[in-house]
Amino acid sequence: MPDEDRTLSPYTGYTRAHWEAAADSLLAAVAPYATENGALYHLPGAHTSWSGRLSDGLEGYARTLLLAAFRRDEKALERYADGLAAGTAGVWPRVEDRSQPLVEAASIALALRLTRPLLWDRLDDGVRQRAAAWLGDALTAEPWSCNWELFPVTVGGFLAEVGHEPEASRAAIERGLERIEEWYVGDGWYTDGPGRAFDYYNGWAMHLYPVLHAWLADDTRLLDLYGGRLSRHLTDYARLFGGDGAPMRQGRSLTYRFATTAPLWLGALTGRTPLSPGETRRLASGALRHFLDRGAVDERGLLTLGWHGPDETVLQGYSGPASPYWASKAFVGLLLPPDHEVWTAREEPGPTDRADAVTPVGPPNWLLQTTTSDGLVRLHNHGSEDVRYDPYYTRLGYSTATAPSTSYDNSVIVGDDPSRTDIEPLGAGDGWVASRHTAGGGARVVNLVVARGAVEVRAHLVAGADPGTPVRVTGWPEDDGVHAEFLPAHNLLDSVGVTGPGATLFVALARLTGEPDPLPLTESVSVKVEGEEGQGEYDVRVSWPSGPSTCFRFRASDGRPSASSWSVKPR
């Protein structure tokens, strides 16, 4: 890597030269693993996806081609041109309904669209015809009902541009864009399909593909629509990065790592961003450096399956050896010329660098808790759920410094069942967020978090459980460089309590901090609970030594889950 430039980039030391060097290194490292004809990239490792080795090899080709396209590396693109000719001559598996090749077809189509004068226009007519026919199957292939709806859109955008099946291409574009409207919930947020699945797919899929399509098509109407949504999203999104560059460790496909930076660059590329050029680069370069400094690339120069280094706990069944190379999306910033202000401006502080903050995020019903002293961001999750990928969706809290533990951190465990399903947002406001969910044995739990600085008050009203049912409330997991604290405040002994004859309230104090000597929790906040046990009606008054006092009211008068209600009454 080039020498650091702490004058231009005081936070990360990284410049455009570092991004170029990283791209070049990643491309050089995968080259030896291409098959002789260049159509497949079989990266080493025993782990294969559920789609099989052939599909995994196609994934290696497609995702690294996307990197070469963003880098505009003509020498590398020549190798991929050979692979395209061989792959479409019968090597690649066909694009079929809900098949992994549909995903990879989108990367190939986007790369071809971005580099048309350098790659597509130089191909023989026969290769172009075969490639268009192979991609054409994506126009009618049935996607999964999630961000996959945008893969036919991306393929259709390219094929319409080169005149292949223009009517079918336009139909695929319209169908996919219409479908994601069902999942747009406002303020720049989509769900990743039906339900309440909120995570980084908002940025690296739900926003990336429509905005890039509109930008490449020079469609002002679409760019205003999707670019406006992206800009609003980035207001919240920028808060998901820690002071050390770490993205929030929540959701699925975390092995894509610095793909999290794609929407930051996309906002700058299209002029649809609330972030300054210096802030954009500080956040993006911070994330890239975070992973490169912590072992994301092995001794062969390859991205591993994991988070920092190899880590199978963050993988899904679709994760193959080349899956991490969707991190290539991070290099969309290289489409900006070297003299663009996003590269020439001095780095500016990001949200985590500027001030402590406790910020509600409406659509996912999250509360983001940031402290500048240790650079930590904590996400209190009171509205995102995807039980297929527990534990990265269903815990009550996530952070930029910790990973979900096997012992069920950030959970309310009723009986011996840690499940949290049917999550129902109950709102978020100044320093608080609340939700309701179904727990073990069908009990319903109303959850409240009140936060200030690094300190949290957590209250959980359990209704519908048999009297005498044990309830365990857990806080943050320990991890390197941070300290987790948990202190019972009401109806808990250590972290365990027992339900009474009606709805029962459990309250605790919690803190995750990187500070070496923080003020004791008992001196940081005062909590007073008023209410008759067994009646299910409680007032929880939270008072801060140098801040406001607020009363939160819980009510579940007869203990039945259906009778649980919630109100918040600021003082």
Coordinates of C-alpha atoms in Angstrom, one line a residue:
M1 CA 0.0 0.0 0.0
P2 CA 1.2 3.6 -0.6
D3 CA 2.4 5.7 2.3
E4 CA -0.3 7.3 4.5
D5 CA -1.3 10.9 3.8
R6 CA -2.3 12.3 7.2
T7 CA -2.6 15.8 5.7
L8 CA -5.3 15.0 3.2
S9 CA -6.8 12.2 5.3
P10 CA -6.2 12.9 9.0
Y11 CA -8.6 10.1 10.1
T12 CA -7.6 7.2 8.0
G13 CA -4.4 8.1 6.0
Y14 CA -6.1 6.6 2.9
T15 CA -6.3 8.4 -0.5
R16 CA -7.5 7.3 -3.9
A17 CA -4.1 5.7 -4.4
H18 CA -4.9 3.3 -1.5
W19 CA -8.2 2.3 -3.0
E20 CA -6.5 1.7 -6.4
A21 CA -3.8 -0.4 -4.7
A22 CA -6.4 -2.4 -2.8
A23 CA -8.3 -3.1 -6.0
D24 CA -5.2 -4.1 -7.9
S25 CA -4.0 -6.4 -5.2
L26 CA -7.4 -8.2 -5.0
L27 CA -7.6 -8.6 -8.7
A28 CA -4.0 -9.9 -8.9
A29 CA -4.6 -12.4 -6.1
V30 CA -7.6 -14.1 -7.7
A31 CA -6.0 -14.4 -11.2
P32 CA -4.2 -17.7 -10.5
Y33 CA -7.4 -19.4 -9.5
A34 CA -9.1 -18.9 -12.9
T35 CA -9.7 -22.0 -15.0
E36 CA -7.6 -22.2 -18.2
N37 CA -10.4 -20.7 -20.3
G38 CA -11.0 -18.0 -17.7
A39 CA -14.7 -18.7 -17.3
L40 CA -14.6 -19.8 -13.7
Y41 CA -12.7 -18.8 -10.6
H42 CA -12.3 -21.6 -8.2
L43 CA -11.0 -20.1 -5.0
P44 CA -9.4 -22.4 -2.4
G45 CA -11.1 -23.7 0.7
A46 CA -13.3 -26.6 1.7
H47 CA -16.4 -24.5 2.1
T48 CA -18.9 -24.6 -0.8
S49 CA -22.3 -23.1 -1.1
W50 CA -25.5 -25.0 -1.4
S51 CA -25.5 -24.1 -5.2
G52 CA -22.4 -26.3 -5.8
R53 CA -18.9 -25.9 -7.2
L54 CA -19.9 -24.9 -10.7
S55 CA -22.1 -22.1 -9.5
D56 CA -19.4 -21.0 -7.0
G57 CA -16.9 -20.8 -9.9
L58 CA -19.2 -18.5 -11.8
E59 CA -19.6 -16.4 -8.7
G60 CA -15.9 -16.0 -8.6
Y61 CA -15.8 -14.8 -12.2
A62 CA -18.8 -12.4 -11.9
R63 CA -17.9 -10.7 -8.6
T64 CA -14.2 -10.1 -9.5
L65 CA -15.3 -8.9 -13.0
L66 CA -17.3 -6.3 -11.2
L67 CA -14.2 -5.2 -9.4
A68 CA -12.2 -5.0 -12.7
A69 CA -15.1 -2.9 -14.1
F70 CA -15.1 -0.4 -11.3
R71 CA -11.2 -0.2 -11.6
R72 CA -11.5 0.1 -15.4
D73 CA -8.5 -2.2 -15.6
E74 CA -8.2 -2.9 -19.4
K75 CA -5.6 -5.6 -19.0
A76 CA -7.8 -7.5 -16.4
L77 CA -10.8 -6.9 -18.6
E78 CA -9.1 -8.7 -21.5
R79 CA -8.9 -11.8 -19.3
Y80 CA -12.6 -11.5 -18.4
A81 CA -13.4 -11.1 -22.1
D82 CA -11.9 -14.5 -22.7
G83 CA -13.8 -16.0 -19.8
L84 CA -17.1 -14.5 -21.1
A85 CA -16.5 -16.1 -24.5
A86 CA -15.9 -19.5 -22.9
G87 CA -18.5 -19.3 -20.2
T88 CA -21.3 -18.5 -22.6
A89 CA -20.2 -21.4 -24.9
G90 CA -21.6 -23.9 -22.5
V91 CA -19.4 -23.7 -19.4
W92 CA -21.7 -21.6 -17.2
P93 CA -24.9 -23.0 -15.7
R94 CA -28.1 -21.5 -17.1
V95 CA -30.0 -18.7 -15.4
E96 CA -33.1 -20.4 -14.0
D97 CA -35.8 -19.5 -11.5
R98 CA -34.4 -18.6 -8.1
S99 CA -30.9 -19.9 -9.0
Q100 CA -27.6 -18.3 -8.0
P101 CA -26.6 -17.6 -11.6
L102 CA -29.4 -15.0 -11.6
V103 CA -27.4 -13.1 -9.0
E104 CA -24.2 -13.4 -10.9
A105 CA -25.9 -12.4 -14.2
A106 CA -26.6 -9.0 -12.6
S107 CA -23.0 -8.5 -11.7
I108 CA -21.9 -9.4 -15.2
A109 CA -24.5 -7.2 -16.8
L110 CA -23.6 -4.3 -14.6
A111 CA -19.9 -4.7 -15.4
L112 CA -20.5 -4.9 -19.1
R113 CA -22.7 -1.8 -19.0
L114 CA -20.0 0.2 -17.0
T115 CA -17.2 -0.8 -19.4
R116 CA -19.0 -1.1 -22.7
P117 CA -16.3 0.6 -24.8
L118 CA -13.5 -1.3 -23.1
L119 CA -15.1 -4.8 -23.2
W120 CA -18.5 -5.4 -24.9
D121 CA -17.8 -3.3 -28.0
R122 CA -14.6 -5.2 -28.6
L123 CA -16.1 -8.6 -28.5
D124 CA -16.8 -10.7 -31.6
D125 CA -20.5 -10.6 -32.7
G126 CA -20.8 -14.3 -32.0
V127 CA -19.7 -13.8 -28.4
R128 CA -22.0 -10.9 -27.9
Q129 CA -24.9 -12.9 -29.2
R130 CA -24.2 -15.8 -26.9
A131 CA -23.6 -13.5 -23.9
A132 CA -26.9 -11.6 -24.6
A133 CA -28.7 -14.9 -24.9
W134 CA -27.3 -16.2 -21.6
L135 CA -28.1 -13.0 -19.8
G136 CA -31.5 -12.9 -21.5
D137 CA -32.8 -15.8 -19.4
A138 CA -32.6 -13.5 -16.4
L139 CA -35.3 -11.3 -17.9
T140 CA -38.0 -13.9 -17.2
A141 CA -36.4 -16.0 -14.4
E142 CA -38.4 -15.9 -11.2
P143 CA -36.4 -14.2 -8.4
W144 CA -36.8 -14.8 -4.7
S145 CA -39.1 -12.2 -3.2
C146 CA -36.4 -9.8 -1.9
N147 CA -33.6 -7.8 -3.3
W148 CA -33.3 -10.5 -6.0
E149 CA -36.1 -8.6 -7.8
L150 CA -33.5 -6.1 -8.8
F151 CA -31.3 -8.6 -10.7
P152 CA -33.6 -8.8 -13.7
V153 CA -33.7 -5.0 -13.6
T154 CA -30.0 -4.7 -13.8
V155 CA -29.7 -7.2 -16.6
G156 CA -32.6 -5.6 -18.4
G157 CA -30.9 -2.2 -18.2
F158 CA -27.8 -3.5 -20.0
L159 CA -29.7 -5.6 -22.6
A160 CA -32.0 -2.7 -23.5
E161 CA -29.0 -0.5 -24.0
V162 CA -27.4 -2.9 -26.5
G163 CA -30.7 -3.6 -28.2
H164 CA -31.3 -7.2 -27.2
E165 CA -35.0 -8.1 -26.7
P166 CA -35.8 -4.4 -25.8
E167 CA -39.5 -5.1 -25.0
A168 CA -38.6 -8.0 -22.6
S169 CA -35.8 -5.9 -21.1
R170 CA -38.1 -3.0 -20.4
A171 CA -40.7 -5.3 -19.0
A172 CA -38.2 -6.8 -16.6
I173 CA -37.1 -3.3 -15.5
E174 CA -40.7 -2.1 -14.9
R175 CA -41.6 -5.3 -13.1
G176 CA -38.7 -5.2 -10.7
L177 CA -39.0 -1.5 -9.9
E178 CA -42.7 -1.9 -9.3
R179 CA -42.1 -4.8 -6.9
I180 CA -39.7 -2.9 -4.6
E181 CA -42.3 -0.2 -4.2
E182 CA -44.2 -2.6 -2.0
W183 CA -41.2 -2.7 0.3
Y184 CA -40.4 1.0 0.5
V185 CA -41.5 2.1 4.0
G186 CA -40.3 5.8 3.9
D187 CA -37.5 8.0 5.0
G188 CA -35.0 6.2 2.7
W189 CA -35.7 2.6 4.0
Y190 CA -36.8 -0.6 2.3
T191 CA -37.5 -3.9 3.8
D192 CA -35.6 -6.7 2.1
G193 CA -38.8 -8.3 0.9
P194 CA -42.0 -9.0 2.9
G195 CA -41.8 -8.6 6.6
R196 CA -39.4 -6.4 8.6
A197 CA -35.9 -7.4 7.4
F198 CA -33.7 -4.3 7.7
D199 CA -30.0 -4.5 7.2
Y200 CA -27.1 -3.5 4.9
Y201 CA -29.0 -4.9 1.9
N202 CA -30.8 -1.5 1.9
G203 CA -27.5 0.1 0.8
W204 CA -25.7 -2.5 -1.2
A205 CA -28.8 -3.8 -3.1
M206 CA -32.1 -2.0 -2.6
H207 CA -30.5 1.5 -3.3
L208 CA -27.5 0.5 -5.4
Y209 CA -29.2 -1.2 -8.3
P210 CA -32.0 1.3 -9.0
V211 CA -29.8 4.4 -8.5
L212 CA -27.1 3.0 -10.8
H213 CA -29.7 2.0 -13.4
A214 CA -31.2 5.5 -13.3
W215 CA -27.8 7.1 -13.5
L216 CA -26.5 4.9 -16.4
A217 CA -29.8 5.4 -18.3
D218 CA -29.6 9.2 -17.7
D219 CA -33.2 9.0 -16.5
T220 CA -33.7 12.2 -14.6
R221 CA -37.1 11.2 -13.2
L222 CA -35.9 7.9 -11.9
L223 CA -32.7 9.4 -10.5
D224 CA -34.7 12.0 -8.7
L225 CA -36.9 9.3 -7.2
Y226 CA -34.3 6.8 -6.2
G227 CA -31.5 9.3 -5.6
G228 CA -33.8 11.2 -3.2
R229 CA -34.4 8.1 -1.3
L230 CA -30.7 7.3 -1.2
S231 CA -29.9 10.7 0.1
R232 CA -32.4 10.4 2.9
H233 CA -31.1 6.9 3.7
L234 CA -27.5 8.1 4.0
T235 CA -28.5 10.5 6.9
D236 CA -29.2 7.4 9.0
Y237 CA -26.7 5.1 7.3
A238 CA -23.7 7.3 8.1
R239 CA -24.3 6.7 11.8
L240 CA -23.7 2.9 11.5
F241 CA -19.9 3.2 11.4
G242 CA -17.7 3.2 14.5
G243 CA -14.8 5.5 15.1
D244 CA -12.5 2.7 14.1
G245 CA -14.3 2.3 10.7
A246 CA -16.2 -0.8 11.8
P247 CA -19.6 -1.2 10.2
M248 CA -22.5 -2.4 12.4
R249 CA -22.3 -6.2 12.9
Q250 CA -26.0 -6.9 12.2
G251 CA -27.9 -8.7 9.5
R252 CA -26.9 -11.3 7.0
S253 CA -24.1 -11.5 4.4
L254 CA -21.6 -9.8 6.7
T255 CA -18.8 -11.5 4.9
Y256 CA -19.2 -8.8 2.1
R257 CA -17.5 -6.6 4.6
F258 CA -16.6 -3.2 3.1
A259 CA -19.4 -3.5 0.5
T260 CA -21.1 -1.4 3.3
T261 CA -19.3 1.6 1.7
A262 CA -21.1 1.3 -1.7
P263 CA -24.0 3.6 -0.9
L264 CA -21.7 6.3 0.5
W265 CA -19.8 6.4 -2.8
L266 CA -23.0 6.1 -4.8
G267 CA -24.4 9.3 -3.2
A268 CA -21.2 11.2 -4.2
L269 CA -21.3 9.7 -7.7
T270 CA -24.8 10.8 -8.4
G271 CA -24.8 14.0 -6.3
R272 CA -27.6 12.6 -4.1
T273 CA -26.0 12.7 -0.6
P274 CA -26.3 14.8 2.5
L275 CA -22.7 14.0 3.3
S276 CA -19.8 16.3 2.5
P277 CA -17.0 14.9 0.2
G278 CA -14.6 14.7 3.2
E279 CA -17.1 12.9 5.4
T280 CA -17.9 10.4 2.6
R281 CA -14.3 9.5 2.1
R282 CA -13.6 9.4 5.9
L283 CA -16.4 6.8 6.4
A284 CA -15.6 4.7 3.3
S285 CA -11.8 4.7 3.8
G286 CA -12.3 4.0 7.5
A287 CA -14.3 0.8 6.7
L288 CA -11.8 -0.4 4.1
R289 CA -8.9 0.1 6.4
H290 CA -10.7 -1.5 9.3
F291 CA -10.9 -4.8 7.5
L292 CA -7.5 -4.7 5.7
D293 CA -5.8 -4.0 9.1
R294 CA -7.6 -6.9 10.8
G295 CA -6.9 -9.8 8.6
A296 CA -9.8 -9.8 6.1
V297 CA -7.2 -10.6 3.4
D298 CA -5.1 -13.7 3.9
E299 CA -1.5 -14.4 3.1
R300 CA -2.4 -15.2 -0.5
G301 CA -4.2 -11.8 -0.9
L302 CA -7.6 -13.4 -0.9
L303 CA -10.7 -12.3 1.0
T304 CA -11.7 -15.0 3.4
L305 CA -15.1 -16.2 4.4
G306 CA -15.6 -14.3 7.6
W307 CA -15.6 -10.9 9.2
H308 CA -12.1 -9.9 10.2
G309 CA -10.4 -13.2 9.5
P310 CA -12.1 -16.6 8.7
D311 CA -15.3 -16.9 10.7
E312 CA -18.1 -19.4 9.8
T313 CA -20.5 -17.8 12.3
V314 CA -21.3 -15.0 9.8
L315 CA -22.0 -17.3 6.9
Q316 CA -25.2 -18.5 5.3
G317 CA -25.9 -21.5 3.1
Y318 CA -25.4 -19.5 0.0
S319 CA -21.9 -18.4 1.0
G320 CA -19.3 -19.9 -1.3
P321 CA -15.5 -19.3 -1.5
A322 CA -16.0 -16.2 -3.8
S323 CA -19.0 -14.8 -2.0
P324 CA -16.8 -12.2 -0.1
Y325 CA -16.0 -10.6 -3.5
W326 CA -19.4 -8.8 -3.4
A327 CA -17.1 -6.4 -1.4
S328 CA -16.2 -5.3 -5.0
K329 CA -19.2 -3.0 -4.8
A330 CA -17.1 -0.8 -2.4
F331 CA -15.0 0.3 -5.4
V332 CA -17.9 2.1 -7.1
G333 CA -16.1 5.2 -5.8
L334 CA -13.4 4.6 -8.4
L335 CA -15.9 5.7 -11.1
L336 CA -15.4 9.2 -9.7
P337 CA -12.4 10.9 -11.5
P338 CA -9.2 11.6 -9.5
D339 CA -9.9 15.3 -9.5
H340 CA -13.4 14.9 -8.0
E341 CA -13.7 16.7 -4.7
V342 CA -14.5 13.4 -2.9
W343 CA -10.9 12.5 -3.5
T344 CA -9.3 15.9 -3.2
A345 CA -11.2 17.3 -0.1
R346 CA -9.6 16.9 3.3
E347 CA -11.3 14.2 5.4
E348 CA -13.9 15.5 7.8
P349 CA -15.3 13.8 10.9
G350 CA -18.2 11.4 10.7
P351 CA -21.1 11.3 13.1
T352 CA -19.3 9.1 15.6
D353 CA -16.3 11.5 15.6
R354 CA -18.4 14.6 16.3
A355 CA -20.5 14.1 19.4
D356 CA -22.3 11.6 21.6
A357 CA -25.7 11.0 20.2
V358 CA -28.8 8.8 20.8
T359 CA -30.7 8.8 17.5
P360 CA -34.1 7.2 16.7
V361 CA -34.4 5.6 13.2
G362 CA -38.1 5.5 12.4
P363 CA -38.8 2.8 9.8
P364 CA -36.8 0.0 11.3
N365 CA -37.6 1.3 14.8
W366 CA -34.0 1.4 15.9
L367 CA -32.1 3.5 18.4
L368 CA -28.5 4.3 17.6
Q369 CA -26.3 5.1 20.6
T370 CA -23.0 6.7 19.8
T371 CA -20.1 7.7 22.1
T372 CA -17.1 9.6 20.8
S373 CA -14.7 8.7 23.6
D374 CA -14.5 5.1 22.5
G375 CA -15.9 5.4 19.0
L376 CA -18.6 2.8 19.6
V377 CA -22.0 2.6 18.0
R378 CA -24.7 0.5 19.5
L379 CA -27.9 -0.5 17.7
H380 CA -31.0 -1.2 19.8
N381 CA -33.2 -3.3 17.6
H382 CA -36.9 -2.9 18.2
G383 CA -38.2 -3.6 14.7
S384 CA -36.0 -5.7 12.5
E385 CA -36.7 -9.4 12.3
D386 CA -35.8 -12.3 10.0
V387 CA -35.9 -15.6 11.9
R388 CA -34.2 -17.4 9.1
Y389 CA -31.0 -15.7 10.0
D390 CA -31.0 -15.6 13.8
P391 CA -29.0 -14.4 15.7
Y392 CA -28.1 -11.5 13.4
Y393 CA -31.6 -10.1 13.3
T394 CA -33.5 -11.1 16.4
R395 CA -31.3 -9.8 19.3
L396 CA -32.2 -6.6 21.2
G397 CA -28.8 -5.1 20.6
Y398 CA -25.9 -5.0 18.2
S399 CA -22.7 -2.9 18.1
T400 CA -19.7 -2.1 15.9
A401 CA -17.4 -3.8 18.4
T402 CA -19.2 -7.1 19.4
A403 CA -20.7 -10.2 17.7
P404 CA -23.8 -12.0 18.9
S405 CA -22.8 -14.7 21.3
T406 CA -24.0 -18.3 21.5
S407 CA -25.1 -17.7 25.1
Y408 CA -27.8 -15.3 23.8
D409 CA -26.7 -11.8 24.7
N410 CA -29.2 -9.0 24.5
S411 CA -32.2 -11.3 25.0
V412 CA -35.2 -11.9 27.2
I413 CA -35.3 -15.7 27.8
V414 CA -38.7 -16.9 29.2
G415 CA -38.4 -20.4 30.6
D416 CA -35.5 -21.8 28.6
D417 CA -36.6 -20.5 25.3
P418 CA -34.6 -17.5 23.9
S419 CA -36.9 -17.0 20.8
R420 CA -38.0 -13.5 19.8
T421 CA -40.6 -13.5 17.1
D422 CA -43.5 -11.4 15.9
I423 CA -41.6 -8.2 16.7
E424 CA -44.0 -5.2 16.8
P425 CA -42.5 -1.7 16.9
L426 CA -44.0 0.5 19.6
G427 CA -42.1 3.7 18.7
A428 CA -38.9 5.6 19.3
G429 CA -38.3 9.1 20.5
D430 CA -35.8 11.3 22.2
G431 CA -33.4 8.8 23.9
W432 CA -35.8 5.8 23.9
V433 CA -37.2 3.0 21.8
A434 CA -39.8 0.3 22.5
S435 CA -41.2 -2.9 21.0
R436 CA -43.3 -6.0 21.8
H437 CA -42.5 -9.6 20.8
T438 CA -43.6 -13.2 21.4
A439 CA -41.3 -15.1 23.7
G440 CA -41.0 -18.6 25.0
G441 CA -44.3 -20.4 25.7
G442 CA -46.3 -17.8 23.8
A443 CA -45.6 -15.0 26.4
R444 CA -45.6 -11.5 25.2
V445 CA -42.9 -9.1 26.2
V446 CA -42.9 -5.3 26.0
N447 CA -39.4 -4.0 25.8
L448 CA -38.0 -0.5 26.5
V449 CA -34.5 0.9 26.3
V450 CA -33.7 4.4 27.5
A451 CA -30.1 5.5 26.7
R452 CA -27.8 8.4 27.4
G453 CA -24.1 8.5 26.7
A454 CA -23.0 4.8 27.1
V455 CA -25.6 4.0 29.8
E456 CA -28.8 2.1 29.2
V457 CA -31.9 1.4 31.2
R458 CA -33.7 -1.8 30.0
A459 CA -37.2 -2.6 31.1
H460 CA -39.2 -5.7 30.0
L461 CA -42.8 -6.4 30.9
V462 CA -43.5 -10.2 30.6
A463 CA -47.2 -11.1 30.3
G464 CA -48.9 -14.4 29.7
A465 CA -46.3 -16.7 31.3
D466 CA -47.3 -19.1 34.0
P467 CA -46.5 -17.8 37.5
G468 CA -43.1 -19.0 38.7
T469 CA -41.6 -19.0 35.2
P470 CA -38.0 -18.1 35.2
V471 CA -37.0 -15.1 33.1
R472 CA -33.3 -14.4 32.3
V473 CA -32.4 -11.0 30.9
T474 CA -29.0 -10.6 29.3
G475 CA -26.9 -7.6 28.3
W476 CA -23.9 -7.1 26.0
P477 CA -21.3 -9.8 25.3
E478 CA -17.7 -9.2 26.2
D479 CA -15.2 -8.6 23.3
D480 CA -11.7 -7.4 22.8
G481 CA -11.2 -3.8 23.8
V482 CA -14.7 -3.3 25.3
H483 CA -16.2 -3.9 28.6
A484 CA -19.8 -5.0 29.2
E485 CA -21.7 -4.3 32.4
F486 CA -25.1 -5.5 33.6
L487 CA -26.7 -4.5 36.9
P488 CA -30.2 -5.6 38.1
A489 CA -32.5 -2.8 39.1
H490 CA -36.0 -4.4 39.6
N491 CA -37.2 -8.0 40.1
L492 CA -33.9 -9.5 39.0
L493 CA -31.2 -11.4 41.0
D494 CA -28.1 -11.1 38.9
S495 CA -29.8 -11.6 35.6
V496 CA -32.6 -13.9 36.6
G497 CA -36.2 -13.3 37.9
V498 CA -39.5 -15.1 38.2
T499 CA -42.9 -14.2 36.9
G500 CA -45.7 -13.4 39.3
P501 CA -49.4 -14.1 39.0
G502 CA -49.9 -11.3 36.5
A503 CA -47.6 -9.3 34.1
T504 CA -44.2 -8.8 35.7
L505 CA -41.7 -6.1 35.1
F506 CA -38.0 -6.6 35.0
V507 CA -35.5 -3.7 34.9
A508 CA -31.7 -3.6 34.6
L509 CA -28.9 -1.2 33.8
A510 CA -26.5 -2.0 31.1
R511 CA -23.4 -0.5 29.4
L512 CA -21.0 -1.4 26.7
T513 CA -17.9 0.8 26.8
G514 CA -14.3 1.1 25.7
E515 CA -13.5 3.6 28.4
P516 CA -11.0 2.3 31.0
D517 CA -12.6 3.8 34.0
P518 CA -16.2 4.9 33.5
L519 CA -18.4 6.4 36.3
P520 CA -20.2 3.6 38.2
L521 CA -23.6 2.7 36.7
T522 CA -25.4 3.5 39.9
E523 CA -24.0 7.1 39.8
S524 CA -24.8 7.4 36.1
V525 CA -28.6 7.0 36.2
S526 CA -31.4 6.7 38.7
V527 CA -34.4 4.4 38.2
K528 CA -37.6 4.3 40.2
V529 CA -40.4 1.8 39.6
E530 CA -43.9 2.4 40.9
G531 CA -46.7 -0.1 40.6
E532 CA -48.4 -3.0 42.4
E533 CA -46.9 -6.4 41.6
G534 CA -49.4 -8.7 39.9
Q535 CA -51.5 -5.8 38.5
G536 CA -49.3 -5.3 35.5
E537 CA -49.3 -1.6 35.7
Y538 CA -46.0 0.2 36.3
D539 CA -44.4 3.6 36.0
V540 CA -40.7 3.6 35.4
R541 CA -39.1 6.9 36.1
V542 CA -35.6 7.4 34.6
S543 CA -33.5 10.3 35.9
W544 CA -30.1 11.4 34.7
P545 CA -27.7 13.4 36.9
S546 CA -27.2 16.2 34.4
G547 CA -30.2 15.6 32.2
P548 CA -34.0 15.2 32.0
S549 CA -36.3 12.9 34.0
T550 CA -38.8 10.9 32.1
C551 CA -41.7 8.6 33.1
F552 CA -42.5 5.5 31.0
R553 CA -45.8 3.7 31.7
F554 CA -46.4 0.0 31.2
R555 CA -49.9 -1.4 31.4
A556 CA -51.0 -5.1 31.1
S557 CA -53.9 -5.0 33.6
D558 CA -55.1 -8.6 33.4
G559 CA -51.8 -10.3 32.3
R560 CA -53.1 -11.5 29.0
P561 CA -50.8 -10.9 26.1
S562 CA -53.6 -9.3 24.1
A563 CA -54.2 -6.8 26.9
S564 CA -50.7 -5.5 26.9
S565 CA -50.5 -1.8 26.0
W566 CA -47.9 0.8 26.0
S567 CA -47.6 4.5 26.6
V568 CA -44.8 6.9 27.1
K569 CA -45.3 10.1 29.2
P570 CA -42.4 12.6 29.1
R571 CA -42.1 14.7 32.2

